[in-house]
CSV table of C-alpha atoms in Angstrom, one decimal:
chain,number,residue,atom,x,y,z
T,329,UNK,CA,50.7,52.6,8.7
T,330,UNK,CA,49.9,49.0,8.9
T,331,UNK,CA,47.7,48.0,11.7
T,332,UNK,CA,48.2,44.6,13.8
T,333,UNK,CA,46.8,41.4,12.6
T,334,UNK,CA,43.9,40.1,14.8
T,335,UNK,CA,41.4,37.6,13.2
T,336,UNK,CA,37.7,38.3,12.6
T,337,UNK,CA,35.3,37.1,15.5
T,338,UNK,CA,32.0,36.3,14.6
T,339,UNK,CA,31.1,39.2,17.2
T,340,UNK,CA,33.3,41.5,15.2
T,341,UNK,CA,31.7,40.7,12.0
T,342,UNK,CA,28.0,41.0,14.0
T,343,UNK,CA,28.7,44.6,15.1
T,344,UNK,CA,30.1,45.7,11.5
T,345,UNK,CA,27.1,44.8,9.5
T,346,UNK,CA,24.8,46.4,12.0
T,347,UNK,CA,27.2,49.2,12.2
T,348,UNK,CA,29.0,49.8,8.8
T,349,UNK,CA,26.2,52.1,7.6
T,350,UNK,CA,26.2,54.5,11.0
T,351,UNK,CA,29.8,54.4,11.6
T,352,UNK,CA,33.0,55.7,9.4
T,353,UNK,CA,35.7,53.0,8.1
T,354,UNK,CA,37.9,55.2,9.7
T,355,UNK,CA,35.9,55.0,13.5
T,356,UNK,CA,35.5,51.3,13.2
T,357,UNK,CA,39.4,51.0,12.2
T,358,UNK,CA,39.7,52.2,15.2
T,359,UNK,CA,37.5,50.3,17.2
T,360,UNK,CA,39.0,47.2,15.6
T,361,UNK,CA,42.6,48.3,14.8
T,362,UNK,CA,42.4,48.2,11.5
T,363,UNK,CA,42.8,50.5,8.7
T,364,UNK,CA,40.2,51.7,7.0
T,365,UNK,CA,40.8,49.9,3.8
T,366,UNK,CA,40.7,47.0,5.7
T,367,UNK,CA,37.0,48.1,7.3
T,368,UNK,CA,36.0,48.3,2.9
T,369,UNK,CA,37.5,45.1,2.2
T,370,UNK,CA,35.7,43.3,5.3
T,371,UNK,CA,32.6,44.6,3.9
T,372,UNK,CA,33.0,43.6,0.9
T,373,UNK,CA,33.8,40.3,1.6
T,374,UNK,CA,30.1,40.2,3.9
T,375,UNK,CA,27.8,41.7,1.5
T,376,UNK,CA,29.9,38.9,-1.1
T,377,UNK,CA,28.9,36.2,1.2
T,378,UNK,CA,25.1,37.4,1.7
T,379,UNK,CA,26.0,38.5,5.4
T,380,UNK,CA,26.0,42.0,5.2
T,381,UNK,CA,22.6,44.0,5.1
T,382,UNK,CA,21.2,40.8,7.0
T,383,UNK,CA,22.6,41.2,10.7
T,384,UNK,CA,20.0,39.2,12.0
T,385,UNK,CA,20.9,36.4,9.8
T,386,UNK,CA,25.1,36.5,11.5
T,387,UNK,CA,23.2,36.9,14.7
T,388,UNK,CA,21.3,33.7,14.2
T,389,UNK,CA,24.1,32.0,13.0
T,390,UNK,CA,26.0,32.8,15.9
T,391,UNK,CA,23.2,31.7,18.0
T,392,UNK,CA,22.7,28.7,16.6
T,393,UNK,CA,26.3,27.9,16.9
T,394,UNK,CA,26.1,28.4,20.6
T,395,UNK,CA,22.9,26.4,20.9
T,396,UNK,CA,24.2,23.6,19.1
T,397,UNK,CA,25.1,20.5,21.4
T,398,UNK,CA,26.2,18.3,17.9
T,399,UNK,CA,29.9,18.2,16.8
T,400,UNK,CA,29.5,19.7,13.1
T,401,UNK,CA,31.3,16.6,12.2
T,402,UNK,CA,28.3,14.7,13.6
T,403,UNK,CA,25.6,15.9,12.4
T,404,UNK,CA,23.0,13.7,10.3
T,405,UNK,CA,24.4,10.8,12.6
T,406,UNK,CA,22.2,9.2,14.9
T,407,UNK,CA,24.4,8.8,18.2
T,408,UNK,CA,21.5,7.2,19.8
T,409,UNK,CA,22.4,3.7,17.7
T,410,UNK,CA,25.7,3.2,20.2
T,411,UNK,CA,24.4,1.6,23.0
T,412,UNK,CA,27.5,0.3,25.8
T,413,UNK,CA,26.7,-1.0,29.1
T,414,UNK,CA,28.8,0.3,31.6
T,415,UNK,CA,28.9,-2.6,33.5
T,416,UNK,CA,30.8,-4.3,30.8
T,417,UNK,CA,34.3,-4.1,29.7
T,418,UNK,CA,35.7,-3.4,26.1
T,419,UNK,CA,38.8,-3.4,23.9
T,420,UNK,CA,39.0,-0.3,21.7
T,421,UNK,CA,40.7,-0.9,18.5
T,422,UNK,CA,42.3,2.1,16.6
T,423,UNK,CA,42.4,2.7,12.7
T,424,UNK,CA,46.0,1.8,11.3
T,425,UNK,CA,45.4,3.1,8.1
T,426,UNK,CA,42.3,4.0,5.3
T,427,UNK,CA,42.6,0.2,4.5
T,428,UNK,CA,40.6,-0.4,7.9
T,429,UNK,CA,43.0,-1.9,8.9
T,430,UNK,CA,42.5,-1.6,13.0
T,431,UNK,CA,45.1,-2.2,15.7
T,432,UNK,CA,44.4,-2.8,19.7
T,433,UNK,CA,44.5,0.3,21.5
T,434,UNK,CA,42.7,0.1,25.1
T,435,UNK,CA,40.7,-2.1,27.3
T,436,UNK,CA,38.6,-0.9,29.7
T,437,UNK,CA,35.1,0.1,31.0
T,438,UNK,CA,33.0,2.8,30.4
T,439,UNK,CA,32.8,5.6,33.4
T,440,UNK,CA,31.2,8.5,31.6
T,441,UNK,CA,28.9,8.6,28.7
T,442,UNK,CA,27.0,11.9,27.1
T,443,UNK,CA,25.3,13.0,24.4
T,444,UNK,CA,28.4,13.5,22.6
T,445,UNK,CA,31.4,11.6,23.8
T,446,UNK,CA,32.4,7.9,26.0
T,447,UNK,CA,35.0,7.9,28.0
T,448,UNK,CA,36.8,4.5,29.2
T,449,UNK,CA,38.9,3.8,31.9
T,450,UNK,CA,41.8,0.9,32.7
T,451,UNK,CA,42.5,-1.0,35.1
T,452,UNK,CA,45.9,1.0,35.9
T,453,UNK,CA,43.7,4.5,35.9
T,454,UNK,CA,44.1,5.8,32.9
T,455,UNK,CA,41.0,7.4,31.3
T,456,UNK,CA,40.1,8.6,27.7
T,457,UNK,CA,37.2,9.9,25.9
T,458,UNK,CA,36.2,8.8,22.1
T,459,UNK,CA,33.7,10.6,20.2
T,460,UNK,CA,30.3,8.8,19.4
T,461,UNK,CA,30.9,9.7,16.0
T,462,UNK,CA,34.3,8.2,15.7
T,463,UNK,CA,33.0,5.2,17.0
T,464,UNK,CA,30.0,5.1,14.7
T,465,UNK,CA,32.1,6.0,11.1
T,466,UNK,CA,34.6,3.5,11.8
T,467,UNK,CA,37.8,5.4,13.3
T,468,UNK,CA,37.8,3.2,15.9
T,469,UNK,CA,35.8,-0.4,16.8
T,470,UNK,CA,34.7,-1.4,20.1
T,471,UNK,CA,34.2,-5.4,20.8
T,472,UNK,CA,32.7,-6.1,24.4
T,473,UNK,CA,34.8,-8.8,26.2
C-alpha cells in the first residue's frame, strides 16, 4: 500500500537519525506515514550525505538556521556599506534585463530600515521593501534626489 506524500522536515530528519537505531522501519513508517522502505531509503540518503550517525551535527544545522538573521543569499556581503538617510527622498530604478539595463520604478523616502531589508514609501501611500542585498549586487539602483 502506498503511503501519502509529505516532505521531509528538518525535524523529521532530526528524530530519524537519533532514532533509526532504537526504532523499527516499520514503527517510524508509522510515525511518519510512510512505508517502511521508504524509512530504508531515507536513511540511506542521510548516512550518504554524512547526516546520519551525527544527530548533533542536523541539530546544529537546524540551529544555526534559526539563529541566522542573514538571507543565505546575502551572506559574505557587508550590508553595513548601504547607508540612506531617511530624511531624504530617492528614485528606485529596476533591472530591465542582465544587460543592466535599469528602468524607473519608485520614488520615495525611506520609513523602515533593518538589518536585512529598506522599505520606501510614496507620496500617494504606497509602501515597498527591497532587500539590502538587491540593492548592493545591482538588481536595483537607488540615486537620492
Amino acid at each position: 500500500m502506498r503511503q501519502g506524500r509529505r516532505k521531509w522536515s528538518l525535524e523529521d530528519e532530526i528524530f530519524l537519525a537519533l532514532n533509526y537505531n532504537k526504532m523499527s522501519a516499520k514503527e517510524l513508517g508509522e510515525k511518519f506515514n510512510k512505508t517502511p522502505n521508504q524509512i530504508h531509503a531515507k536513511v540511506g540518503h542521510l548516512k550518504n550525505k554524512g547526516l546520519i550517525g551525527d544527530a548533533e551535527q542536523l541539530a546544529e544545522r537546524e540551529k544555526r538556521k534559526k539563529e541566522s538573521k542573514v538571507n543565505e543569499f546575502s551572506e559574505g556581503l557587508d550590508l553595513s556599506k548601504l547607508t540612506l538617510n531617511k530624511k531624504k527622498r530617492y528614485k528606485i530604478y529596476r533591472k530591465k534585463n542582465d544587460k543592466f539595463e535599469y528602468e524607473e520604478y519608485l520614488i520615495g523616502r525611506i520609513i523602515q530600515e533593518t538589518k536585512e531589508l529598506v522599505t520606501f514609501k510614496t507620496k500617494a501611500g504606497y509602501c515597498e521593501s527591497f532587500r539590502k542585498y538587491d540593492l548592493l549586487c545591482g538588481e536595483y539602483r537607488v540615486k537620492e534626489l
